[in-house]
GROMACS .gro file of C-alpha atoms in nm:
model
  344
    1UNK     CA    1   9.698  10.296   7.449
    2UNK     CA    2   9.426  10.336   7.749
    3UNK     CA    3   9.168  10.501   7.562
    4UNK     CA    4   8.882  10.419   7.325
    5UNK     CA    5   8.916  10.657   7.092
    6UNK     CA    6   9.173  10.674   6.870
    7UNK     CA    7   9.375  10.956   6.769
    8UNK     CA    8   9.250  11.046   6.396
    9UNK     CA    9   8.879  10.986   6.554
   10UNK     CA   10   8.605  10.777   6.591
   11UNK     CA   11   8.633  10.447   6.830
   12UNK     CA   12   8.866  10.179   6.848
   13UNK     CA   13   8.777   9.831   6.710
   14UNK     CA   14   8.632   9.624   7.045
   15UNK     CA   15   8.895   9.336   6.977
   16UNK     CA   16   9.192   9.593   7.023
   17UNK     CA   17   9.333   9.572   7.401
   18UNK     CA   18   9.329   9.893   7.608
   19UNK     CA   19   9.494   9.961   7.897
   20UNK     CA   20   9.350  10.063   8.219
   21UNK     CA   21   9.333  10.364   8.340
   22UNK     CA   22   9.623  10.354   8.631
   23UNK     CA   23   9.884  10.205   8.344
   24UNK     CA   24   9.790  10.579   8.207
   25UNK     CA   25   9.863  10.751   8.505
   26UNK     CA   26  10.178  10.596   8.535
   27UNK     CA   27  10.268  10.699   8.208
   28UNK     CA   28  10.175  11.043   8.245
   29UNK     CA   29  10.400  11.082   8.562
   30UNK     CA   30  10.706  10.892   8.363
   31UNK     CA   31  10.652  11.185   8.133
   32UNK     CA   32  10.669  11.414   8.382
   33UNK     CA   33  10.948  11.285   8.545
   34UNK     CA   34  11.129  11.328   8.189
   35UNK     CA   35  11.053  11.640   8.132
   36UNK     CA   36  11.098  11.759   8.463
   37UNK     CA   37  11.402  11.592   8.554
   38UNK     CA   38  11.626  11.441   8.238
   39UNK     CA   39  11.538  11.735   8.059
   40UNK     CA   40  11.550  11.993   8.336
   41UNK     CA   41  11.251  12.175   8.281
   42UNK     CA   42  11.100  12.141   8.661
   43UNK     CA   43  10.720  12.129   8.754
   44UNK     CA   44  10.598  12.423   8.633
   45UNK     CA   45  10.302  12.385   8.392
   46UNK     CA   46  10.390  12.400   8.036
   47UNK     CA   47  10.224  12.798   7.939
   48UNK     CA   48  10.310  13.042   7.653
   49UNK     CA   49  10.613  13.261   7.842
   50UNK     CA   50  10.485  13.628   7.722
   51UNK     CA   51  10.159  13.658   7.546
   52UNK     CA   52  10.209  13.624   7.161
   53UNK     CA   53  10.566  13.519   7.166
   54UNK     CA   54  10.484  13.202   7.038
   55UNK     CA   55  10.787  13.053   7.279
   56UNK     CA   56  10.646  12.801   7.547
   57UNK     CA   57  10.819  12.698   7.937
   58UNK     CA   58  10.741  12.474   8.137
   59UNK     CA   59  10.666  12.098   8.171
   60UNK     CA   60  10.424  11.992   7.884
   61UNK     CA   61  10.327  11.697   8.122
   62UNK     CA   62  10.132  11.933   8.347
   63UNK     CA   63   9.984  12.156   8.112
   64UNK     CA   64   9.601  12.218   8.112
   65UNK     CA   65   9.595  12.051   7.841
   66UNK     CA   66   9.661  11.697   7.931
   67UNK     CA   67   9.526  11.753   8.273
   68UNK     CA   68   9.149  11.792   8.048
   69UNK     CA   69   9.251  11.484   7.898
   70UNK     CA   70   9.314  11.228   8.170
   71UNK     CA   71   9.004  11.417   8.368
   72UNK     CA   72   8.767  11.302   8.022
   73UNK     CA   73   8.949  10.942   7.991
   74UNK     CA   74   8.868  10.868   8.360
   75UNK     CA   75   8.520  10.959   8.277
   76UNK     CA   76   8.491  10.702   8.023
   77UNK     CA   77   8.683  10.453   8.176
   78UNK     CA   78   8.363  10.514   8.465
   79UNK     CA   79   8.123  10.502   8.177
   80UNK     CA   80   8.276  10.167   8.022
   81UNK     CA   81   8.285  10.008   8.356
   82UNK     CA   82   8.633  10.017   8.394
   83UNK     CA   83   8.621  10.139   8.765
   84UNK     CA   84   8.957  10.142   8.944
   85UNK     CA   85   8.890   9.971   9.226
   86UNK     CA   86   9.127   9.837   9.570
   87UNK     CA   87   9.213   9.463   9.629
   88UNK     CA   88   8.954   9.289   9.872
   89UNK     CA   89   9.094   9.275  10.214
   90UNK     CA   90   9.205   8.901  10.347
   91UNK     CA   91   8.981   8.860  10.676
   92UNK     CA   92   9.111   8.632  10.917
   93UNK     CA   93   8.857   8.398  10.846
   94UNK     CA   94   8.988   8.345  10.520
   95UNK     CA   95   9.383   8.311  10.652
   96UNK     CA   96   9.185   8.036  10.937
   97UNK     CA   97   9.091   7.834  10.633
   98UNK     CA   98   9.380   7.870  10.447
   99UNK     CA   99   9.590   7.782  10.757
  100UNK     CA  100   9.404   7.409  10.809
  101UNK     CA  101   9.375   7.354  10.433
  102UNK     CA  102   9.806   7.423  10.438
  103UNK     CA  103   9.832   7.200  10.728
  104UNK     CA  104   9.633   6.906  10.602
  105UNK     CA  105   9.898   6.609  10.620
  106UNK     CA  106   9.884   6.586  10.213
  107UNK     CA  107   9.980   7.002  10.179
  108UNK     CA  108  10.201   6.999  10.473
  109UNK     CA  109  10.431   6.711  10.486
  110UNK     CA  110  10.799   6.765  10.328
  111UNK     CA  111  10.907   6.496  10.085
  112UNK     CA  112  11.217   6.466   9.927
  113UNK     CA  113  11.287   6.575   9.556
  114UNK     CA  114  11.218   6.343   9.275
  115UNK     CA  115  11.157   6.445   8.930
  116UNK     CA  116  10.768   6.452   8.831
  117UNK     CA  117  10.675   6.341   9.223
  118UNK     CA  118  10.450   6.621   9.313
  119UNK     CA  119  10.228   6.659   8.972
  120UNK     CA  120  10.179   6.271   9.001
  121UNK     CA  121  10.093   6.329   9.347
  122UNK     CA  122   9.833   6.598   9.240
  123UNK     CA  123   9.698   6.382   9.004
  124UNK     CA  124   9.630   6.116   9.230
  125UNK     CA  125   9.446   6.383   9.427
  126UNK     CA  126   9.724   6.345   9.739
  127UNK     CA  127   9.809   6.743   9.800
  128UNK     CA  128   9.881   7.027   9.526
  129UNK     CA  129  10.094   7.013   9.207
  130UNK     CA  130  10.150   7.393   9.246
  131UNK     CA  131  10.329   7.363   9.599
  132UNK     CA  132  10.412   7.134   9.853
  133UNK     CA  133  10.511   7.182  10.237
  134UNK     CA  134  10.814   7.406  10.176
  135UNK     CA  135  10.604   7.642   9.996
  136UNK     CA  136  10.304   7.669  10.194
  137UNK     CA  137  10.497   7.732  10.485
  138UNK     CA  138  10.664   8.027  10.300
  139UNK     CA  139  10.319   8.173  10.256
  140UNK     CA  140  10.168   8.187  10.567
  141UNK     CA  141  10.486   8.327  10.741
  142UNK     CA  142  10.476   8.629  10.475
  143UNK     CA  143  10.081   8.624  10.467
  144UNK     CA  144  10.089   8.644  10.920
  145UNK     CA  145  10.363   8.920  10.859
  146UNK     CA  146  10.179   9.134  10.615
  147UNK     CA  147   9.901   9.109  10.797
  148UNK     CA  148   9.974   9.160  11.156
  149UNK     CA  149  10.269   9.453  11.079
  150UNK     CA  150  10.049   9.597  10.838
  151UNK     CA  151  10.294   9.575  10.562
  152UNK     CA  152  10.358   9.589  10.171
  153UNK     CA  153  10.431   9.306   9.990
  154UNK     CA  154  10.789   9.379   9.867
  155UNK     CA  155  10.892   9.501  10.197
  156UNK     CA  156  10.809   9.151  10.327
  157UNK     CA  157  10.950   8.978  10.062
  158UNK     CA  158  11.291   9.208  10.075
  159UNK     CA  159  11.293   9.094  10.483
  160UNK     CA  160  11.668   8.925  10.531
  161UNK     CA  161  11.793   8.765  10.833
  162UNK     CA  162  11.995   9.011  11.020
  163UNK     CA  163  11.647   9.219  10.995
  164UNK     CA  164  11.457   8.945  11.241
  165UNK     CA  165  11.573   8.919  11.586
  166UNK     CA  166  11.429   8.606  11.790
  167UNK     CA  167  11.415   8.688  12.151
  168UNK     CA  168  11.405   8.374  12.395
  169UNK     CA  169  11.366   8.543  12.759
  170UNK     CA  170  11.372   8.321  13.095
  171UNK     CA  171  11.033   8.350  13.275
  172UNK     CA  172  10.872   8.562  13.014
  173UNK     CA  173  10.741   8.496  12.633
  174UNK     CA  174  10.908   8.506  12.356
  175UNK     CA  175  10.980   8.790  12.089
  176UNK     CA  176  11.004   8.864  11.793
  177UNK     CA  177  11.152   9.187  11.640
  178UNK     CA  178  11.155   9.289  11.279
  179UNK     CA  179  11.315   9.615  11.189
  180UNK     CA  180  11.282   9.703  10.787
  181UNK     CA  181  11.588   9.855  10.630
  182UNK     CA  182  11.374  10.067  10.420
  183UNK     CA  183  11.013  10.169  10.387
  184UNK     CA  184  10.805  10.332  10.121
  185UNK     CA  185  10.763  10.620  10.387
  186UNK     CA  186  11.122  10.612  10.522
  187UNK     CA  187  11.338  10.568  10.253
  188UNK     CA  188  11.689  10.656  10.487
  189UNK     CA  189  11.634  10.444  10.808
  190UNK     CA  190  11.489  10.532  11.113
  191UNK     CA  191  11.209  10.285  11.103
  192UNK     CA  192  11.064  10.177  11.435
  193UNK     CA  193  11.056   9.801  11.489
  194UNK     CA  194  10.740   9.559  11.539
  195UNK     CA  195  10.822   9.380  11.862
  196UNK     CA  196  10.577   9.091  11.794
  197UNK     CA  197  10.444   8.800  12.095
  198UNK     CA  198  10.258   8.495  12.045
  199UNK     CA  199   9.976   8.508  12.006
  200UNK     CA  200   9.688   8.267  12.210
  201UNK     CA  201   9.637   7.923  12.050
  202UNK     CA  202   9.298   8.024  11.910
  203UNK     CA  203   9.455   8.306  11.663
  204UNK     CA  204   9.749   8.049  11.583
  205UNK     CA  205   9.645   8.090  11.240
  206UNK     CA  206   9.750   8.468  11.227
  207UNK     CA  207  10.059   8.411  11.475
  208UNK     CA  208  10.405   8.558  11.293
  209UNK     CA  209  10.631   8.378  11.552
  210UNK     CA  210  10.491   8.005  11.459
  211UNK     CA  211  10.500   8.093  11.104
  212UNK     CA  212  10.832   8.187  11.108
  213UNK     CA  213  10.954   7.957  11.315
  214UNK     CA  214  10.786   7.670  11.076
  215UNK     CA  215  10.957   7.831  10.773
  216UNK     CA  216  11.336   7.895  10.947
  217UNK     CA  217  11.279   7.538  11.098
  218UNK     CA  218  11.249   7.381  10.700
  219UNK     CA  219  11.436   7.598  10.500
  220UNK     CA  220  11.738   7.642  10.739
  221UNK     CA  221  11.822   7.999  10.622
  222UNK     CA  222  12.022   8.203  10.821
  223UNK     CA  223  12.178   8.466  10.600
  224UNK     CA  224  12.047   8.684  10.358
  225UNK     CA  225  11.751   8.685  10.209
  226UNK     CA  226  11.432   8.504  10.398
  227UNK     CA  227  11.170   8.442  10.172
  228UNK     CA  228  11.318   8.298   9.860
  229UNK     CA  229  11.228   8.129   9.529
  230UNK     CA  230  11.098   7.766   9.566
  231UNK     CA  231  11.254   7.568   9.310
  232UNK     CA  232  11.108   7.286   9.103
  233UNK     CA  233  11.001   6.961   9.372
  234UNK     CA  234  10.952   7.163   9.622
  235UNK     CA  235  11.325   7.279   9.677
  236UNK     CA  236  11.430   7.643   9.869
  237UNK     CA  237  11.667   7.815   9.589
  238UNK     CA  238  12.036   7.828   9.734
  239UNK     CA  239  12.043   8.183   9.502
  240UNK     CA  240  12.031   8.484   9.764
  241UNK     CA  241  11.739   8.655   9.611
  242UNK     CA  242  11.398   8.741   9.710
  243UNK     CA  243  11.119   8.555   9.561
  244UNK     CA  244  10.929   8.779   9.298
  245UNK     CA  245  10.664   8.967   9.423
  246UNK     CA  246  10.428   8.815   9.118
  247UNK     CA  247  10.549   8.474   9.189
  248UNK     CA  248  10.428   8.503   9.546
  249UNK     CA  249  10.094   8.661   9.386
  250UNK     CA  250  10.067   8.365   9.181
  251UNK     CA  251  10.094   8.168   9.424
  252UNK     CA  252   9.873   8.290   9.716
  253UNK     CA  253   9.616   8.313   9.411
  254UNK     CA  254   9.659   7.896   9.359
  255UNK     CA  255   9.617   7.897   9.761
  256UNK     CA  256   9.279   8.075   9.747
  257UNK     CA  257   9.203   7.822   9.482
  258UNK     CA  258   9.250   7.583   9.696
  259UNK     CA  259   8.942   7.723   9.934
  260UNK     CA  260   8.716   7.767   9.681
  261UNK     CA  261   8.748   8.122   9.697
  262UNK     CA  262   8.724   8.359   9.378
  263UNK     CA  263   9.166   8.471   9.371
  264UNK     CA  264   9.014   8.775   9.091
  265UNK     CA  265   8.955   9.045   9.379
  266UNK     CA  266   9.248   8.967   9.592
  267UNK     CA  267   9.592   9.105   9.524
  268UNK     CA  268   9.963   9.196   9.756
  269UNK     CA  269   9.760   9.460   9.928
  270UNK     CA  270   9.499   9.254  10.060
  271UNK     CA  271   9.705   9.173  10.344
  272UNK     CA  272   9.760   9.547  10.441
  273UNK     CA  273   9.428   9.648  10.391
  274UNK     CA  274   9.315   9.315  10.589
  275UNK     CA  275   9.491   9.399  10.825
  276UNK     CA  276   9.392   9.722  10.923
  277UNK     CA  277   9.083   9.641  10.929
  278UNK     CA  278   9.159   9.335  11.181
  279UNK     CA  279   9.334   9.549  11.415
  280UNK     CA  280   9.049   9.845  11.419
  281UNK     CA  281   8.735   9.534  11.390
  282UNK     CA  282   8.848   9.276  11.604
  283UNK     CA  283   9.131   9.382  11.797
  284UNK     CA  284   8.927   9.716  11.878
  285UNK     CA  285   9.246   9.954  11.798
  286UNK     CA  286   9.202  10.304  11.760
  287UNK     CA  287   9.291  10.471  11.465
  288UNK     CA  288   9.604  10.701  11.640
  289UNK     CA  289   9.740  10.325  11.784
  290UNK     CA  290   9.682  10.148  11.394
  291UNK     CA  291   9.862  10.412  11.259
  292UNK     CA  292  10.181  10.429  11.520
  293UNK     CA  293  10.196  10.059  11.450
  294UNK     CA  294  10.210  10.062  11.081
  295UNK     CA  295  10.404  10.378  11.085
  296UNK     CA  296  10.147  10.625  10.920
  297UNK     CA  297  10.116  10.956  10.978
  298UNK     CA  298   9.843  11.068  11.202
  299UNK     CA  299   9.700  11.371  11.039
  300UNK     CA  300   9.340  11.305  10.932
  301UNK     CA  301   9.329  11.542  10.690
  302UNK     CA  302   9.328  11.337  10.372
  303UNK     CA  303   9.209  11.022  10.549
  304UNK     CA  304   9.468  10.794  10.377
  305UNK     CA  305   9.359  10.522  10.655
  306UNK     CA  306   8.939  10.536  10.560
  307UNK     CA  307   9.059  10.360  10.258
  308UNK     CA  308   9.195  10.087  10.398
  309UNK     CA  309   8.912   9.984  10.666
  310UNK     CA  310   8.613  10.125  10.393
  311UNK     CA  311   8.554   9.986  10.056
  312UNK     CA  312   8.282   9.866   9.809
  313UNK     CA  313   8.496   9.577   9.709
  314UNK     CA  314   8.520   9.430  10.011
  315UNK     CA  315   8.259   9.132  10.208
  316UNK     CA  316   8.037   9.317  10.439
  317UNK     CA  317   8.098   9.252  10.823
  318UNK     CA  318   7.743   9.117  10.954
  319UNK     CA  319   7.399   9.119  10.733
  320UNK     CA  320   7.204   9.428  10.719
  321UNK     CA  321   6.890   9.244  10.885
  322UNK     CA  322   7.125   9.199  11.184
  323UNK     CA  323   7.212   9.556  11.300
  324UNK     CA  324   6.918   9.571  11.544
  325UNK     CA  325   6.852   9.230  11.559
  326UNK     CA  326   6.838   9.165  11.973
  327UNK     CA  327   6.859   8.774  11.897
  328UNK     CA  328   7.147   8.837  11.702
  329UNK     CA  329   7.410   8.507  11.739
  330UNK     CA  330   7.703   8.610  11.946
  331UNK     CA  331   8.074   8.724  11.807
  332UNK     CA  332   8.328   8.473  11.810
  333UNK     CA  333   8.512   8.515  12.205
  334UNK     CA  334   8.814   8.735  12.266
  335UNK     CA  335   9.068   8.540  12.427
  336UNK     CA  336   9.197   8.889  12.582
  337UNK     CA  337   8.890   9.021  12.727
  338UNK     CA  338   8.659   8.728  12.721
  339UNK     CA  339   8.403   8.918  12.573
  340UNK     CA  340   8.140   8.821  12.251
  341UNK     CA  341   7.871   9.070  12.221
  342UNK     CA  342   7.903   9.256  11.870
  343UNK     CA  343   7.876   9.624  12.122
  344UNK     CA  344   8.150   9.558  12.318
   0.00000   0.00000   0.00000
């Protein structure tokens, strides 16, 4: 199904659809899970079990065999073009833009359900027929939390209330505290929290605590689940389930639309990736600190964390022609530090 050969020889007709090579990756390891698993045969590779027996053990996923075979189908995925390749990270330029063009009057203004309202509104060029006020303030409170906590997707989207503390204290700012019930990495619990201030009025764009204050403020949920599916005219679903994690894609895709900005490269890990590379870039974390925040491990061995602040895909940071430039134009200000020079 993911190659271009096919199996009595020769190459597949160029109108027949393929799939890439990660779908065949993730077939491979549901055959290995079979095997190993269902059919109790563990993770040892399938081999002949005495010399000339003829009788075979073993897991016939992880035989040499197909091993050769996804190694030469990668290879001509490369040579086709077909290049796996990482989302584009969301900078925080991009969430700026996206947070004015939400708040325009037209996006962000609530209006009361009335059948056909908002694609005659869209038509009349007066805001978006793919979401009004409700649902644009949804986004940016999961787009500020992905972000800023570094997190996946579905664990934002799986956030319920009991799992967000607000924390009004006299005489000192405002918290907020988010503890996930589960994590890719942490599967049983003990999962640290993200203890979360507001941040200064020129990063209001990428604050959490506005965002969710906007969206709690509209929707009025208070149990269960946080983020849910927005109905037809604009309307929070009553249902006590999680919007779907390619709804919200769709959605933020529309949204980049909306900028004029190319939705292809971006995907649900943007906002991780983003992210990282906010806190490391701008924010001047080191890598130990990025990765006690997002809860990664610190060993540097494989250099999991290159991967998410290094990648072809994503926009370059300054032009080439500018790296020794001494009349280079000054960084935007840090409202910490009060410092703009790119070598600070």
């Amino acid at each position: 199904r993911c190659d271009s050969m096919a199996l009595g020889g020769g190459l597949k007709s160029a109108d027949e659809v393929r799939d890439s090579y990660g779908h065949g990756q993730k077939m491979r390891a549901a055959m290995t899970y079979a095997f190993g698993r269902i059919h109790g045969l563990g993770t040892v590779p399938w081999q002949e079990d005495n010399p000339g027996s003829g009788r075979f053990v073993g897991n016939p996923s992880v035989s040499q065999q197909v091993s050769n075979y996804m190694c030469s189908l990668r290879r001509r995925k490369i040579q086709a073009g077909e290049v796996a390749c990482s989302a584009r990270a969301i900078t925080s330029d991009i969430l700026y833009r996206l947070y004015h063009h939400n708040h325009r009057p037209e996006n962000w203004e609530i209006r009361e359900y009335a059948a056909g309202a908002q694609k005659a509104l869209g038509d009349a060029g007066q805001g978006s027929p793919w979401g009004g006020g409700r649902a644009r303030r949804l986004l940016h409170a999961a787009y500020t939390l992905a972000y800023v906590c570094l997190l996946r997707v579905d664990e934002v989207l799986k956030i319920q209330s009991h799992d967000i503390i607000v924390e009004q204290r006299p005489g000192r700012p405002d918290r907020l505290v988010v503890t996930l019930p589960f994590r890719k990495t942490s599967q049983f619990g003990q999962i640290k929290p993200f203890i979360l201030y507001p941040l200064s009025d020129s990063e209001a764009h990428l604050c959490p605590l506005r965002a969710y204050a906007e969206w709690i403020k509209c929707s009025e949920i208070t149990t269960g689940y946080v983020f849910r599916r927005i109905a037809s005219g604009d309307r929070v679903s009553h249902e006590n389930k999680p919007i779907a994690a390619e709804a919200f894609l769709e959605m933020f895709r529309n949204n980049l639309l909306d900028i004029a900005i190319d939705p292809y490269p971006y995907g649900t890990h943007s906002f991780r990736r983003g992210g990282c590379q906010y806190l490391h870039l701008e924010r001047r974390w080191q890598l130990r600190r990025i990765c006690e925040w997002g809860g990664w491990s610190t060993e540097f061995t494989s250099l999991t964390i290159v991967k998410y602040l290094i990648s072809v895909n994503d926009d370059p940071t300054e032009p080439r022609e500018s790296f020794f430039d001494p009349s280079r134009p000054l960084t935007i200000k840090c409202p910490q530090c009060g410092r703009s020079c790119p070598c600070a």
